[in-house]
mmCIF file of C-alpha atoms in Angstrom:
data_model
loop_
_atom_site.group_PDB
_atom_site.id
_atom_site.type_symbol
_atom_site.label_atom_id
_atom_site.label_comp_id
_atom_site.label_asym_id
_atom_site.label_seq_id
_atom_site.Cartn_x
_atom_site.Cartn_y
_atom_site.Cartn_z
ATOM 1 C CA MET W 4 24.458 7.328 54.881
ATOM 2 C CA VAL W 5 26.454 7.379 57.926
ATOM 3 C CA TYR W 6 26.854 3.934 58.139
ATOM 4 C CA ASP W 7 28.410 4.762 54.648
ATOM 5 C CA THR W 8 30.591 7.195 55.667
ATOM 6 C CA LYS W 9 31.634 5.309 58.998
ATOM 7 C CA VAL W 10 32.516 2.234 56.644
ATOM 8 C CA ILE W 11 34.626 4.398 54.504
ATOM 9 C CA SER W 12 36.650 6.410 57.462
ATOM 10 C CA TRP W 13 36.693 2.735 58.856
ATOM 11 C CA ASN W 14 38.997 2.081 55.933
ATOM 12 C CA GLU W 15 40.852 4.786 55.647
ATOM 13 C CA SER W 16 41.420 3.974 59.802
ATOM 14 C CA LEU W 17 42.693 0.406 59.312
ATOM 15 C CA LYS W 18 45.075 1.782 56.710
ATOM 16 C CA GLN W 19 46.431 3.631 59.500
ATOM 17 C CA LEU W 20 47.113 0.934 61.890
ATOM 18 C CA GLN W 21 48.342 -0.962 58.969
ATOM 19 C CA ARG W 22 50.858 0.996 58.525
ATOM 20 C CA ARG W 23 51.994 1.649 61.712
ATOM 21 C CA TYR W 24 51.793 -1.910 63.178
ATOM 22 C CA THR W 25 52.503 -4.107 60.682
ATOM 23 C CA ASN W 26 56.109 -6.143 60.901
ATOM 24 C CA GLN W 27 56.312 -3.966 64.368
ATOM 25 C CA PRO W 28 57.492 -5.527 67.514
ATOM 26 C CA VAL W 29 54.434 -4.845 70.013
ATOM 27 C CA ASP W 30 53.936 -6.260 73.487
ATOM 28 C CA ARG W 31 50.839 -8.045 72.788
ATOM 29 C CA LYS W 32 49.117 -6.957 75.859
ATOM 30 C CA GLN W 33 49.594 -3.331 76.274
ATOM 31 C CA PHE W 34 48.974 -3.370 72.343
ATOM 32 C CA GLU W 35 45.546 -4.940 72.161
ATOM 33 C CA GLU W 36 44.250 -3.178 76.120
ATOM 34 C CA VAL W 37 45.727 0.237 75.643
ATOM 35 C CA GLU W 38 47.003 1.023 72.153
ATOM 36 C CA LEU W 39 43.574 -0.269 70.120
ATOM 37 C CA MET W 40 41.360 0.394 73.058
ATOM 38 C CA GLU W 41 42.685 3.804 72.888
ATOM 39 C CA PHE W 42 43.240 4.096 68.590
ATOM 40 C CA PHE W 43 39.232 2.573 68.292
ATOM 41 C CA ARG W 44 38.322 5.553 71.201
ATOM 42 C CA ASP W 45 39.475 8.131 69.437
ATOM 43 C CA ASN W 46 37.912 7.009 66.392
ATOM 44 C CA ASP W 47 34.579 6.834 67.565
ATOM 45 C CA TYR W 48 34.447 3.249 67.434
ATOM 46 C CA ILE W 49 33.480 0.231 70.127
ATOM 47 C CA SER W 50 35.396 -3.365 69.816
ATOM 48 C CA LEU W 51 33.833 -6.316 71.418
ATOM 49 C CA PRO W 52 37.007 -8.999 71.562
ATOM 50 C CA THR W 53 35.622 -12.176 69.286
ATOM 51 C CA HIS W 54 36.333 -15.825 68.421
ATOM 52 C CA ILE W 55 36.816 -16.803 65.212
ATOM 53 C CA SER W 56 36.641 -20.913 65.182
ATOM 54 C CA GLY W 57 39.649 -22.202 62.920
ATOM 55 C CA LEU W 58 41.854 -19.955 63.711
ATOM 56 C CA SER W 59 44.699 -20.061 66.563
ATOM 57 C CA THR W 60 44.318 -17.717 69.803
ATOM 58 C CA GLU W 61 47.872 -17.892 69.689
ATOM 59 C CA ARG W 62 48.309 -16.156 66.426
ATOM 60 C CA PHE W 63 45.207 -14.515 66.030
ATOM 61 C CA THR W 64 43.013 -11.971 67.436
ATOM 62 C CA SER W 65 40.006 -10.763 66.616
ATOM 63 C CA TYR W 66 37.780 -7.900 67.293
ATOM 64 C CA SER W 67 34.194 -7.124 66.130
ATOM 65 C CA ILE W 68 33.759 -3.262 65.367
ATOM 66 C CA PHE W 69 30.536 -1.108 65.982
ATOM 67 C CA THR W 70 30.247 2.806 65.620
ATOM 68 C CA THR W 71 29.583 4.890 68.590
ATOM 69 C CA GLU W 72 26.786 6.382 66.436
ATOM 70 C CA ASP W 73 24.934 3.251 65.728
ATOM 71 C CA LYS W 74 25.742 0.833 68.292
ATOM 72 C CA ASP W 75 24.050 -2.359 67.304
ATOM 73 C CA ARG W 76 25.305 -2.270 63.481
ATOM 74 C CA LYS W 77 28.435 -3.791 62.871
ATOM 75 C CA VAL W 78 30.995 -2.577 60.741
ATOM 76 C CA GLY W 79 32.892 -5.570 60.718
ATOM 77 C CA THR W 80 35.702 -7.358 62.147
ATOM 78 C CA LEU W 81 39.504 -6.524 62.696
ATOM 79 C CA ILE W 82 41.267 -9.755 62.793
ATOM 80 C CA ILE W 83 45.094 -9.131 63.773
ATOM 81 C CA GLU W 84 48.278 -12.060 62.807
ATOM 82 C CA TYR W 85 50.738 -12.259 65.207
ATOM 83 C CA LEU W 86 54.029 -14.269 64.568
ATOM 84 C CA GLU W 87 57.199 -14.456 66.668
ATOM 85 C CA ASP W 88 60.249 -14.534 64.703
ATOM 86 C CA ASP W 89 63.366 -16.704 65.207
ATOM 87 C CA HIS W 90 64.879 -14.324 68.295
ATOM 88 C CA HIS W 91 61.108 -14.703 69.959
ATOM 89 C CA ILE W 92 60.203 -10.883 69.288
ATOM 90 C CA LEU W 93 56.561 -10.953 68.798
ATOM 91 C CA ARG W 94 55.786 -8.722 65.444
ATOM 92 C CA ILE W 95 52.329 -8.401 64.013
ATOM 93 C CA GLU W 96 52.190 -10.119 60.850
ATOM 94 C CA GLN W 97 48.817 -8.169 59.370
ATOM 95 C CA LEU W 98 46.132 -6.500 60.327
ATOM 96 C CA TYR W 99 42.568 -8.178 58.573
ATOM 97 C CA PHE W 100 39.423 -6.068 58.140
ATOM 98 C CA VAL W 101 35.987 -8.320 56.770
#
């Protein structure tokens, strides 16, 4: 039951991330190392960087997501898609959760 509640909570958390960051300019290092890690910690999630075969590491970053209550149970994978515009400004194109 805790797992189901945490998955529902994660879905709401992902919506918050999407609303806050989609199409926003970011400093990738600052976003991934500070803002995203604080978000995970504040919402009781543990993230581990992962690589998904076939996705460009320049355009995509991904994390395996676990709960702090059950560190062995994976909630899912967060995929962040970046896009650099014509003015060389890096933006978050989309956040996916699978």
